[in-house]
Short mmCIF file of C-alpha atoms in Angstrom, two decimals:
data_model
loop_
_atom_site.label_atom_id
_atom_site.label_comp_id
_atom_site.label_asym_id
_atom_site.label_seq_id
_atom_site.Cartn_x
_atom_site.Cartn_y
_atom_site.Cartn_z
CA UNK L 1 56.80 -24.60 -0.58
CA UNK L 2 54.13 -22.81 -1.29
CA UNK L 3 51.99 -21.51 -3.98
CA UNK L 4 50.03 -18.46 -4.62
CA UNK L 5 45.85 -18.86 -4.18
CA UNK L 6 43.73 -17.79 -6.90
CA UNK L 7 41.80 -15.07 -5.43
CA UNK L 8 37.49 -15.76 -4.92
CA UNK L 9 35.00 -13.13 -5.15
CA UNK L 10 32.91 -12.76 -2.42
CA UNK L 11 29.18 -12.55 -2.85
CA UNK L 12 27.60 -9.76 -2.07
CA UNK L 13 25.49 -10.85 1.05
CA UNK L 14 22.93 -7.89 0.14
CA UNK L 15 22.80 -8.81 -3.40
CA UNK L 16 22.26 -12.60 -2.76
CA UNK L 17 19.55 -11.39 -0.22
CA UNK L 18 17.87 -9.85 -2.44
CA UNK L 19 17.48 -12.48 -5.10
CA UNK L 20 15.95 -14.42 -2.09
CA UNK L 21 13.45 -11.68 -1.41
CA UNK L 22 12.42 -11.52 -5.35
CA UNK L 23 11.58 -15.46 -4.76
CA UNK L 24 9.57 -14.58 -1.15
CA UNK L 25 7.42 -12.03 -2.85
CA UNK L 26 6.76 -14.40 -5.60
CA UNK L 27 5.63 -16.98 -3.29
CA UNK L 28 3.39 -13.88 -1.82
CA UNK L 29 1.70 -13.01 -5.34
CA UNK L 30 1.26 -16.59 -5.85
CA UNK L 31 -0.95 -17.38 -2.58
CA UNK L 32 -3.04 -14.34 -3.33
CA UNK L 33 -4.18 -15.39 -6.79
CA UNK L 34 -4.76 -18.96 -5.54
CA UNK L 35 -7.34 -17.53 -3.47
CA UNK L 36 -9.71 -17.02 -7.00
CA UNK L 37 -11.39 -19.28 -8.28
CA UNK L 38 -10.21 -20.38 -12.04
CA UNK L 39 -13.55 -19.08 -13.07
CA UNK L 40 -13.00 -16.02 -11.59
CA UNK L 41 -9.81 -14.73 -12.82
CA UNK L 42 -11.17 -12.63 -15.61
CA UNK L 43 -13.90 -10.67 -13.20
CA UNK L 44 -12.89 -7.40 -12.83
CA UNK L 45 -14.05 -6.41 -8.90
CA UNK L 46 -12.80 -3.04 -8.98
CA UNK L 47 -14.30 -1.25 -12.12
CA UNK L 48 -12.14 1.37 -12.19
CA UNK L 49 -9.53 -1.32 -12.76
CA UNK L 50 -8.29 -4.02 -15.06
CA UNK L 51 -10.16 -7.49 -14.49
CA UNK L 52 -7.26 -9.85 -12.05
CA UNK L 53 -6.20 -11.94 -15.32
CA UNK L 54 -4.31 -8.62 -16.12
CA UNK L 55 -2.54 -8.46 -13.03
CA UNK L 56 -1.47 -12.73 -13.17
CA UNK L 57 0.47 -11.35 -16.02
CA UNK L 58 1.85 -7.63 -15.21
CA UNK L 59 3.77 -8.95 -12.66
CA UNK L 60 6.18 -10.17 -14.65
CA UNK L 61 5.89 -8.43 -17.47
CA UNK L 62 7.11 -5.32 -15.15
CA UNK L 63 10.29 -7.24 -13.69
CA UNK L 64 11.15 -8.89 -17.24
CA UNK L 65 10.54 -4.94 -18.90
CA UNK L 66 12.53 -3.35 -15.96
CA UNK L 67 15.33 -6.32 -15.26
CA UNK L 68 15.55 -7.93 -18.72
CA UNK L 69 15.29 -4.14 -20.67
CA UNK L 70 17.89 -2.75 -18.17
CA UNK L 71 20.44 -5.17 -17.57
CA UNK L 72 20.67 -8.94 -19.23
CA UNK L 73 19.65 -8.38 -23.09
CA UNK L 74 18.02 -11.89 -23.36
CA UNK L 75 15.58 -12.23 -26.26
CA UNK L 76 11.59 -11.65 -25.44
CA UNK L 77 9.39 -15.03 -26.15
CA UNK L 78 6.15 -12.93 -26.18
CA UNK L 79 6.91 -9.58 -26.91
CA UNK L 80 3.26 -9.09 -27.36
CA UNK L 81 2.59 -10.14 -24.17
CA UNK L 82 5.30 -7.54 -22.46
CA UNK L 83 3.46 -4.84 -23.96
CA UNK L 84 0.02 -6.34 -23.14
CA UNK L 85 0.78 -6.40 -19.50
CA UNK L 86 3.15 -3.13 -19.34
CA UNK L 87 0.80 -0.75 -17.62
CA UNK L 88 -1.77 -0.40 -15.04
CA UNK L 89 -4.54 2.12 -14.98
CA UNK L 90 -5.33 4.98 -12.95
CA UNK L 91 -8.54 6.79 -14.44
CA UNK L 92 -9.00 10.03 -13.30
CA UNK L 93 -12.47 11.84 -14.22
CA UNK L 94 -14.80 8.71 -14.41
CA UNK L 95 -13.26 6.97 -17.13
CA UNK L 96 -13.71 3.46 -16.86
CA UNK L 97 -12.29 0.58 -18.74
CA UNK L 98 -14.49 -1.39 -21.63
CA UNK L 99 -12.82 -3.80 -22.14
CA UNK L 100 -14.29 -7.87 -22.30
CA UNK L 101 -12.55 -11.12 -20.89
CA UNK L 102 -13.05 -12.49 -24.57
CA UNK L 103 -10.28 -9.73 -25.47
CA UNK L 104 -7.81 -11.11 -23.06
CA UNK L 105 -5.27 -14.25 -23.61
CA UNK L 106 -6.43 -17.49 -21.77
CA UNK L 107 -5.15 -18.39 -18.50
CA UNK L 108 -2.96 -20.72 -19.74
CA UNK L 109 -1.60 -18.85 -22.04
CA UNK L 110 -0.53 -16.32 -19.59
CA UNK L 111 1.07 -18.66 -17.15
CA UNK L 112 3.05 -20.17 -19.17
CA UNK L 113 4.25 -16.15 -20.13
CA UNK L 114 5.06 -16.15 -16.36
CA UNK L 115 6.78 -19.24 -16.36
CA UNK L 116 9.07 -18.15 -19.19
CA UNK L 117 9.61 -14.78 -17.75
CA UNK L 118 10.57 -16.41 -14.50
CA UNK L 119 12.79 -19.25 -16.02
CA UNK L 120 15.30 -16.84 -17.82
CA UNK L 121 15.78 -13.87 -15.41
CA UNK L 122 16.32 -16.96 -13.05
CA UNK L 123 19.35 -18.13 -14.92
CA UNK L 124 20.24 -14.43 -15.43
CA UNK L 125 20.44 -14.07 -11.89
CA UNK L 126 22.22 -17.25 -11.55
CA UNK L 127 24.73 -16.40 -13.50
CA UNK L 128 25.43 -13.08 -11.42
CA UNK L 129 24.96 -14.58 -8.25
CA UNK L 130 27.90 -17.33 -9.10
CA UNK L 131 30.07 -14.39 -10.66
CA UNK L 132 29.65 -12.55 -7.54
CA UNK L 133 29.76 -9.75 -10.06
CA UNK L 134 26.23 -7.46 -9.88
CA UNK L 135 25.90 -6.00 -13.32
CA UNK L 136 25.06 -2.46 -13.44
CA UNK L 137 21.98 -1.12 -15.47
CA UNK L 138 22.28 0.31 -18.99
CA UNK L 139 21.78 3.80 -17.59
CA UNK L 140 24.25 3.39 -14.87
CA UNK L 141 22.04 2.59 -12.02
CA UNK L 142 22.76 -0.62 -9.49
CA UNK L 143 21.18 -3.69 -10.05
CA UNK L 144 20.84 -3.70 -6.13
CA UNK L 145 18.28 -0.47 -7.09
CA UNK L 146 16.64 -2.41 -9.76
CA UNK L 147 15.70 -5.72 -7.71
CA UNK L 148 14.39 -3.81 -5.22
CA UNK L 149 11.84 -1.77 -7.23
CA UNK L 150 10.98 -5.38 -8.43
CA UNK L 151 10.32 -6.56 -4.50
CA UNK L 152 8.31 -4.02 -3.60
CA UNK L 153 6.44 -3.60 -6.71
CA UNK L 154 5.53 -6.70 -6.20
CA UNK L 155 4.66 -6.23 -2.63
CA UNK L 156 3.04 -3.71 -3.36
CA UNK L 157 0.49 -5.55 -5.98
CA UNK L 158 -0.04 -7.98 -3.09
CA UNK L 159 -1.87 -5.32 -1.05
CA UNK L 160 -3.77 -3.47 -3.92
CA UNK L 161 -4.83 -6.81 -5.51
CA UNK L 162 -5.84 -8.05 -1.44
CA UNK L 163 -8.04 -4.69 -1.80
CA UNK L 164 -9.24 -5.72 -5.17
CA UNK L 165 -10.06 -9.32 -4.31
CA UNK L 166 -11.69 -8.29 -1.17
CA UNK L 167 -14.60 -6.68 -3.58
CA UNK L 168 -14.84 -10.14 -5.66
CA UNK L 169 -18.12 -12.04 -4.32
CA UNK L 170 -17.58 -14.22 -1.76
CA UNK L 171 -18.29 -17.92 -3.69
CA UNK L 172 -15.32 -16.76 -6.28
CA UNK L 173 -12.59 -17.02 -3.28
CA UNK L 174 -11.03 -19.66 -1.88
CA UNK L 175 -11.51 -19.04 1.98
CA UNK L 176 -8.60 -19.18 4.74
CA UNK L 177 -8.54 -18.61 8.75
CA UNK L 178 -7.34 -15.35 10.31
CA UNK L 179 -5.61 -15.41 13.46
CA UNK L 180 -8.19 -15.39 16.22
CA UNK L 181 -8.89 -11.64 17.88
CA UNK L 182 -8.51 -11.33 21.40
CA UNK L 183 -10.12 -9.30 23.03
CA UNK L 184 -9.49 -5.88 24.81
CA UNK L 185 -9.91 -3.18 26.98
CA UNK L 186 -12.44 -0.25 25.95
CA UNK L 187 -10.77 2.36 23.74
CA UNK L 188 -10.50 5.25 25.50
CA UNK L 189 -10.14 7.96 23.08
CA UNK L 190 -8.34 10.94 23.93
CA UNK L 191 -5.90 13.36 21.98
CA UNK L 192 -2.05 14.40 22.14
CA UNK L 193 -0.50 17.28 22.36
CA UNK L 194 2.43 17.38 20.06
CA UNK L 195 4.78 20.25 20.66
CA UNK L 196 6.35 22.34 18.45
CA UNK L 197 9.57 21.01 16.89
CA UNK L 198 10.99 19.61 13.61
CA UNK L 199 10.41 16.69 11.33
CA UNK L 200 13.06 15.16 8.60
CA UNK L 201 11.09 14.06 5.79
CA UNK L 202 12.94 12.20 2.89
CA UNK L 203 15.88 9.88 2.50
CA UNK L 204 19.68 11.56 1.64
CA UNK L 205 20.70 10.43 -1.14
CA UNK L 206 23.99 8.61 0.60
CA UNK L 207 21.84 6.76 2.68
CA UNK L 208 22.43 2.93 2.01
CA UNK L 209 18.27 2.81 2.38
CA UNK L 210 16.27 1.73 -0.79
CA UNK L 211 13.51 4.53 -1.69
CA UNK L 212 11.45 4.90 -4.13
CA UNK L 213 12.03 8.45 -5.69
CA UNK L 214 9.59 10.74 -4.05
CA UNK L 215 10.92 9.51 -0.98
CA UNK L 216 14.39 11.88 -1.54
CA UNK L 217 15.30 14.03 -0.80
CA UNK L 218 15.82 14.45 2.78
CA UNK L 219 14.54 18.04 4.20
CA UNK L 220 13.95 19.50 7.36
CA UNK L 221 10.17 20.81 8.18
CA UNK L 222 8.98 23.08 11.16
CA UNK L 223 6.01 21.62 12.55
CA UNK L 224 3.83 24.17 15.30
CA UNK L 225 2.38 22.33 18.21
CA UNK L 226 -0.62 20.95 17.16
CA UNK L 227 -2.78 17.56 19.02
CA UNK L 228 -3.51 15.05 17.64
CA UNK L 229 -5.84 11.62 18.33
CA UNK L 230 -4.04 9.11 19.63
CA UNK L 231 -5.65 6.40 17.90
CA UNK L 232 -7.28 6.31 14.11
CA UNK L 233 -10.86 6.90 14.26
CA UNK L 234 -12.96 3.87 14.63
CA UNK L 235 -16.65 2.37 13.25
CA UNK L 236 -18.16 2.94 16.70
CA UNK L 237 -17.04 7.11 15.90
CA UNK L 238 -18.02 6.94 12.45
CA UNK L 239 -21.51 5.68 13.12
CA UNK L 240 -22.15 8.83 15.34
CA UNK L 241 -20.74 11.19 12.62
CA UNK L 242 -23.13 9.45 10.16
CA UNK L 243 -25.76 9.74 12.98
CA UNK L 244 -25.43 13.38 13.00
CA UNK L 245 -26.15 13.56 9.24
CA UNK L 246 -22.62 13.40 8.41
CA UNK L 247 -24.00 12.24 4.75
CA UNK L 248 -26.63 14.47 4.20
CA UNK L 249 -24.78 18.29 5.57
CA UNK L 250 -23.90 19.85 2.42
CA UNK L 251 -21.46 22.43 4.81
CA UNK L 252 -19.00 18.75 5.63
CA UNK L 253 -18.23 18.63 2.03
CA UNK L 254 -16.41 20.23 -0.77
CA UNK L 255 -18.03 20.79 -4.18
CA UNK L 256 -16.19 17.88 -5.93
CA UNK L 257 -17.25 15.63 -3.05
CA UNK L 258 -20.45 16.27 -2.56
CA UNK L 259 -20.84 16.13 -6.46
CA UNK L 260 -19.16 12.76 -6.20
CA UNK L 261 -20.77 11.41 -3.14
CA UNK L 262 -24.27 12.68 -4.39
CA UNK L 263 -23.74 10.97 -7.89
CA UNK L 264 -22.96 7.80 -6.58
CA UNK L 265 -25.69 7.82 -4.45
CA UNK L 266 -22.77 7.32 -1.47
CA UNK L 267 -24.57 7.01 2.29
CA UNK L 268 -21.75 4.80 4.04
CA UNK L 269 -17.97 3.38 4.14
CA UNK L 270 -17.77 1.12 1.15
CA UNK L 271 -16.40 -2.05 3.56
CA UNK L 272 -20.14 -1.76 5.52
CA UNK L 273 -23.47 -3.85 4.47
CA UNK L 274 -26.71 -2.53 5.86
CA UNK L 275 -28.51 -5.70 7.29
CA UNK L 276 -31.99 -4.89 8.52
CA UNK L 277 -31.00 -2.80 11.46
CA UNK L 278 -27.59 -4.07 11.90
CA UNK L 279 -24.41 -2.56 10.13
CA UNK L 280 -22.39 -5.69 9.04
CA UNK L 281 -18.11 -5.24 8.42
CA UNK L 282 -17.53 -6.61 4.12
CA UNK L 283 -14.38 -8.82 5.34
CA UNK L 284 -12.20 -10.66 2.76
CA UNK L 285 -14.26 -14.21 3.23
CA UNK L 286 -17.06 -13.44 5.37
CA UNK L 287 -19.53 -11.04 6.27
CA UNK L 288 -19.59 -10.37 10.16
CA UNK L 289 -21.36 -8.31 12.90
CA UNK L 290 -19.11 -4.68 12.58
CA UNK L 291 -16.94 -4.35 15.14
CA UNK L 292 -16.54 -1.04 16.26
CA UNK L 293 -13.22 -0.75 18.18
CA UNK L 294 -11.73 -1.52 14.51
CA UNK L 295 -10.28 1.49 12.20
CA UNK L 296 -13.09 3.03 9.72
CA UNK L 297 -11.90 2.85 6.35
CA UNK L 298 -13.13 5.38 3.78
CA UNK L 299 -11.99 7.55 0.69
CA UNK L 300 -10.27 10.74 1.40
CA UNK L 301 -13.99 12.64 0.66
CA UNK L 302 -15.01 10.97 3.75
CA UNK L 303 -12.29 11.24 5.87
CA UNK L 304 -12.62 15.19 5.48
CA UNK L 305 -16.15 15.39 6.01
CA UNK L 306 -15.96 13.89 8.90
CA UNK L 307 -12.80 15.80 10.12
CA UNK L 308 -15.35 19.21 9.27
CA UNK L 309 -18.09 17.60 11.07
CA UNK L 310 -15.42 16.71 14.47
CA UNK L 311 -14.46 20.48 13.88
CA UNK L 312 -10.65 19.10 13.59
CA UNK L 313 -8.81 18.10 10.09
CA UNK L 314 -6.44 15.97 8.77
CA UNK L 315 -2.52 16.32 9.52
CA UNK L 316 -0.40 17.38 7.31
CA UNK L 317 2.53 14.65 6.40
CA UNK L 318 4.85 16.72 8.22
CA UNK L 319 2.75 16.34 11.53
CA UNK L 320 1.63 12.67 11.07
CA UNK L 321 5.62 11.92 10.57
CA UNK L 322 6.25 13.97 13.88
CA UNK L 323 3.44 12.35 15.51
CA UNK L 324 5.23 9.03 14.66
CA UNK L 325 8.63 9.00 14.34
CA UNK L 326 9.61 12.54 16.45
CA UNK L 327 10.62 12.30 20.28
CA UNK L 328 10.96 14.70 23.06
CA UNK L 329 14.35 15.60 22.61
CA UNK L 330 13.96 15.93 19.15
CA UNK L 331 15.57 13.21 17.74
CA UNK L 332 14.08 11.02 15.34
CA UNK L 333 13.04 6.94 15.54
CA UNK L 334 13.56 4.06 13.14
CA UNK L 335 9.84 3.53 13.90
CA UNK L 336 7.11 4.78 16.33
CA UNK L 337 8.10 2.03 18.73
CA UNK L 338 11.56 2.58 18.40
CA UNK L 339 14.48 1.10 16.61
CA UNK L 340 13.13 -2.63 16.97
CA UNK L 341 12.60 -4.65 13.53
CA UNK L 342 9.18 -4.90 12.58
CA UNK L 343 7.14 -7.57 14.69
CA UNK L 344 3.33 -8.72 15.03
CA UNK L 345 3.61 -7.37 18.61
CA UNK L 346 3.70 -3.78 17.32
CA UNK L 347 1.28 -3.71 15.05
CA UNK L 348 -0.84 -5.53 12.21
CA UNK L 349 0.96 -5.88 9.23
CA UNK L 350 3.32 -7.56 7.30
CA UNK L 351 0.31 -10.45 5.65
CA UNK L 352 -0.13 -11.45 9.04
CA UNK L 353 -4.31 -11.09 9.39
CA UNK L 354 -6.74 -10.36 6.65
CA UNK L 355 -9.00 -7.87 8.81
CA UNK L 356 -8.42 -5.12 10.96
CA UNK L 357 -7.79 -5.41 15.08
CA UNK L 358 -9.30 -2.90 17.33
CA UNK L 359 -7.17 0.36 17.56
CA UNK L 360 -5.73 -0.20 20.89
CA UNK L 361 -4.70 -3.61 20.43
CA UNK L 362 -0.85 -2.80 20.14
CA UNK L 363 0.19 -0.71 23.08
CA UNK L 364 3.68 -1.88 22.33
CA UNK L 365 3.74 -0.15 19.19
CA UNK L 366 3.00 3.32 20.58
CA UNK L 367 4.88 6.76 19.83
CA UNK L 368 7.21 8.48 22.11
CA UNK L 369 4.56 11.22 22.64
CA UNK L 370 2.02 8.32 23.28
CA UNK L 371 -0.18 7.76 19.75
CA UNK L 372 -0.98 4.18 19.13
CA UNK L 373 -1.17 2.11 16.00
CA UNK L 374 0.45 4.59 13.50
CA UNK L 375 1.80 1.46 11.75
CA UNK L 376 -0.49 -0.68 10.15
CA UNK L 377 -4.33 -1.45 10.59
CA UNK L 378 -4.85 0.57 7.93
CA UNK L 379 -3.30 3.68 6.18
CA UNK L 380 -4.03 6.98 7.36
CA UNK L 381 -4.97 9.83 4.76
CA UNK L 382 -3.33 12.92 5.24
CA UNK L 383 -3.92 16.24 4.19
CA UNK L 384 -1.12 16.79 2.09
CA UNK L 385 -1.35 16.68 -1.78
CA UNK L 386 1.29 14.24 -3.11
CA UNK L 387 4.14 16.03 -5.23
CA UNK L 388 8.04 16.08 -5.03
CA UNK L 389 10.28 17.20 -2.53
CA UNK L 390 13.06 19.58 -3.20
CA UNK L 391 15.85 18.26 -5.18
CA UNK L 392 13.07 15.46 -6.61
CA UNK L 393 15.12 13.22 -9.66
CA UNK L 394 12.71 10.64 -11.38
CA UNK L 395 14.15 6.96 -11.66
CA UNK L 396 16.05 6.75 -15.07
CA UNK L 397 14.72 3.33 -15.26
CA UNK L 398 11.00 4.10 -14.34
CA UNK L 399 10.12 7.97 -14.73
CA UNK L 400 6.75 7.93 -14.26
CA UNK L 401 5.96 6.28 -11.27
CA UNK L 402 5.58 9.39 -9.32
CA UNK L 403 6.12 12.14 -11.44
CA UNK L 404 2.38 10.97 -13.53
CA UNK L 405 1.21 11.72 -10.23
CA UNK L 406 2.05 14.82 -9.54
CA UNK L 407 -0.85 16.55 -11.01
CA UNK L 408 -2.97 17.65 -7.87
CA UNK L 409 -5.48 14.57 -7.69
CA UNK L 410 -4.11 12.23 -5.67
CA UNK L 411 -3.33 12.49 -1.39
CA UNK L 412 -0.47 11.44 0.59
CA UNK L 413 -1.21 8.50 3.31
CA UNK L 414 0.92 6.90 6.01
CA UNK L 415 1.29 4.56 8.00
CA UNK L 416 0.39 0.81 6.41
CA UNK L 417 -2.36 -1.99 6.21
CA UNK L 418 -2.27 -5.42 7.54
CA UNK L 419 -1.52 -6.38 4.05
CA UNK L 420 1.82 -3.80 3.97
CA UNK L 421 5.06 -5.78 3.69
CA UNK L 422 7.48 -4.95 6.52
CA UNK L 423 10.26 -3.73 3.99
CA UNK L 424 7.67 -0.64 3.53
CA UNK L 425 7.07 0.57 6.87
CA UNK L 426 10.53 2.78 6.87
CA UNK L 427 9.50 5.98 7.71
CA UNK L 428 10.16 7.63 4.62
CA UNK L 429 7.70 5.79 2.38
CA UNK L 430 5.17 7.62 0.80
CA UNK L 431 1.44 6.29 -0.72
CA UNK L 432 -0.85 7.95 -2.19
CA UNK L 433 -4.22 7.97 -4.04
CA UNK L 434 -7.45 10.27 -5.44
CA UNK L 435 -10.29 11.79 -2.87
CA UNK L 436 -12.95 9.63 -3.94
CA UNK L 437 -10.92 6.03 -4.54
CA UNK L 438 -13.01 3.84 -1.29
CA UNK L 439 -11.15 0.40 -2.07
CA UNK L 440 -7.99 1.07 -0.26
CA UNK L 441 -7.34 -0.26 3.52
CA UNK L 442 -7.15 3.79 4.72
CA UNK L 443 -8.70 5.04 7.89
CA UNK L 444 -7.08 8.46 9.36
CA UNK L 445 -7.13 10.18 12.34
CA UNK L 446 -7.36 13.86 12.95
CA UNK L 447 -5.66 16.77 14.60
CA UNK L 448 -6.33 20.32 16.03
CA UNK L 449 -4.25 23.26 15.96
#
């Protein structure tokens, strides 16, 4: 005879996946603050930032305020310490933190705040993962949506904190290998036409795609033929533009750089040491001979100034996404490459080095109109100001991580670094920052019309 089954939910194999990515982008954040020194950890490298004991406990203060707040109700240990490590900081008009170390809570003290955090949205999860139930948010909105913002916020702190620790003297790092660099053939720079056609920009907001939301909504753009260079502009250019008196020609640069750049007393990129008569390349453990084949990475001041000086300027976002992603026939890629998955033969990314590779290193990872190393190796500044697309809805769960933005100081870049996870090269992705903010991993390239 026989008898009825109880039925079983089935996990969700993209839910489960997830709560495995939350634990591989822990183990990401973790490696890069090993890296300090315990000594170190309440420097501040970057002083228009907080000192790195702030970010050991933002982390997960974010995914406890976002997952805990949102969805599982559990009681807060250290409420103090949720509010403590809430927000970042993002001075605009030369306001710069005062704070001392004295006024921050000892390392121990804040890891054991990330071990609690950690310990009960663990069991949280666990209990979800064995219902095979995902509980919605508060507000409505999937957990699915909420676990992802924590991923890539993370992932995201373990590129701007690689840029921060990059500026921390070299005796208060830990040091660790990079892959050896092989070497290449000359770059031989030339530029690409790009005819006229369209460009999607934006996810729909059916697509099964995580985005953060400036990335919806999904639009068509017109895009005239313009060229373009087909790879980012390198040291070996920069040093003739500075040459030329790139620094020095008031005509290169608007008033609010050249007020900037003159204040600071700026003369070169920020990742170069004058050494005698040698230029030497700032890397993350070392100091080294600079290596011009590699991407130039300056502030968006810089870029532009140079771009005057080349008589070019930057693309828009519209054209760097054609450049990219656009094909002949008008159709559109999953990346410049193609549809393939993200791999180390395409490009540098993903963690896998800490320095740059010479621009021409990935021929694999070229465009359909022919433009090379559009993914990674560095971000590439665009032209465009960074504000909403059409139909723009903030997160009800986080509504002002763009919109605060959106206030005419800050510049759209593409592309990624070698310290960009692989989850953020989708094409729709969007970062951005001020004109006169040096610290990122941004070169650019420029076009003519």
């Amino acid at each position: 005879m026989l008898t009825a089954q109880k039925s079983v939910a089935v996990p969700n194999e993209l839910f489960l996946e997830l709560i495995e990515r939350v634990s591989d982008a822990r183990r990401q954040s973790d490696a890069l603050f090993s890296l300090v020194r315990v000594g170190s950890l309440y420097e501040r490298p970057i002083p228009e930032r907080h000192r790195i004991i702030f970010y050991v406990g933002h982390l997960e203060a974010f995914d406890w305020n976002l997952l805990n707040n949102a969805v599982f109700g559990s009681k807060s240990a250290h409420p103090e310490f949720d509010r403590l490590f809430a927000f970042g900081i993002d001075p605009v008009g030369g306001g710069l933190p005062a704070d001392l170390p004295s006024d921050w809570p000892s390392v121990e003290a804040v890891r054991d705040y990330v071990s609690s955090v950690r310990s009960v949205l663990d069991k949280n999860l666990a209990k979800i993962k064995i219902s095979c139930e995902p509980t919605p948010a508060r507000d409505g909105s999937p957990l699915r949506a909420l676990l992802n913002v924590a991923v890539e916020h993370r992932l995201m702190h373990a590129e701007t904190l690689a840029y921060m620790l990059h500026q921390l003297p070299l005796d208060m790092k830990m040091a660790t290998l990079d892959p050896p660099i092989l070497a290449g053939p000359p770059v031989a720079h030339r530029v690409v036409a790009i005819p006229a056609g369209s460009v999607t920009l934006g996810l729909g907001r059916n697509s099964e795609t995580f985005g953060w939301d400036n990335e919806y909504q999904a639009h068509t753009v017109e895009v005239p033929a313009f060229e373009i260079d087909r790879y980012k502009v390198t040291n070996r250019q920069y040093l003739q533009f500075m040459a030329a008196g790139g620094y020095d020609t008031r005509t290169f640069w608007n008033d609010d750089d050249w007020n900037w750049k003159t204040a600071r007393g700026i003369s070169h990129p920020l990742f170069w040491k004058k050494d005698g008569n040698r230029w030497l390349w700032r890397a993350m453990f070392n100091e080294r001979p600079l290596a011009l084949d590699w991407p130039v990475y300056v502030s968006h001041a810089e870029a532009s100034a140079y771009a005057r000086w080349a008589a070019k300027s930057l693309p828009t976002e519209a054209e760097w996404q054609r450049a990219a992603y656009g094909t002949v026939d008008g159709s559109m890629r999953a990346y410049p490459w193609g549809n393939e998955a993200p791999d180390f033969k395409f490009g540098n990314f993903d963690f896998h080095r800490w320095n740059p590779m010479p621009v021409n290193a990935f021929p694999k990872g070229q465009s359909a109109f022919g433009v090379d190393d559009m993914l990674g190796n560095g971000w590439e500044w665009t032209s465009t100001v960074f504000g909403p697309f059409p139909g723009f809805e903030p997160f009800p769960f986080y509504r002002g991580y763009s919109a605060d933005f959106f206030d005419g100081k800050h510049s759209v870049m593409k592309g990624g670094s070698a310290r960009t996870a692989a989850c953020m090269l989708r094409p729709t992705f969007r970062n951005w920052f001020q004109a006169h903010y040096q610290y990122v991993y941004a070169g650019f390239r420029c076009v003519s019309r």
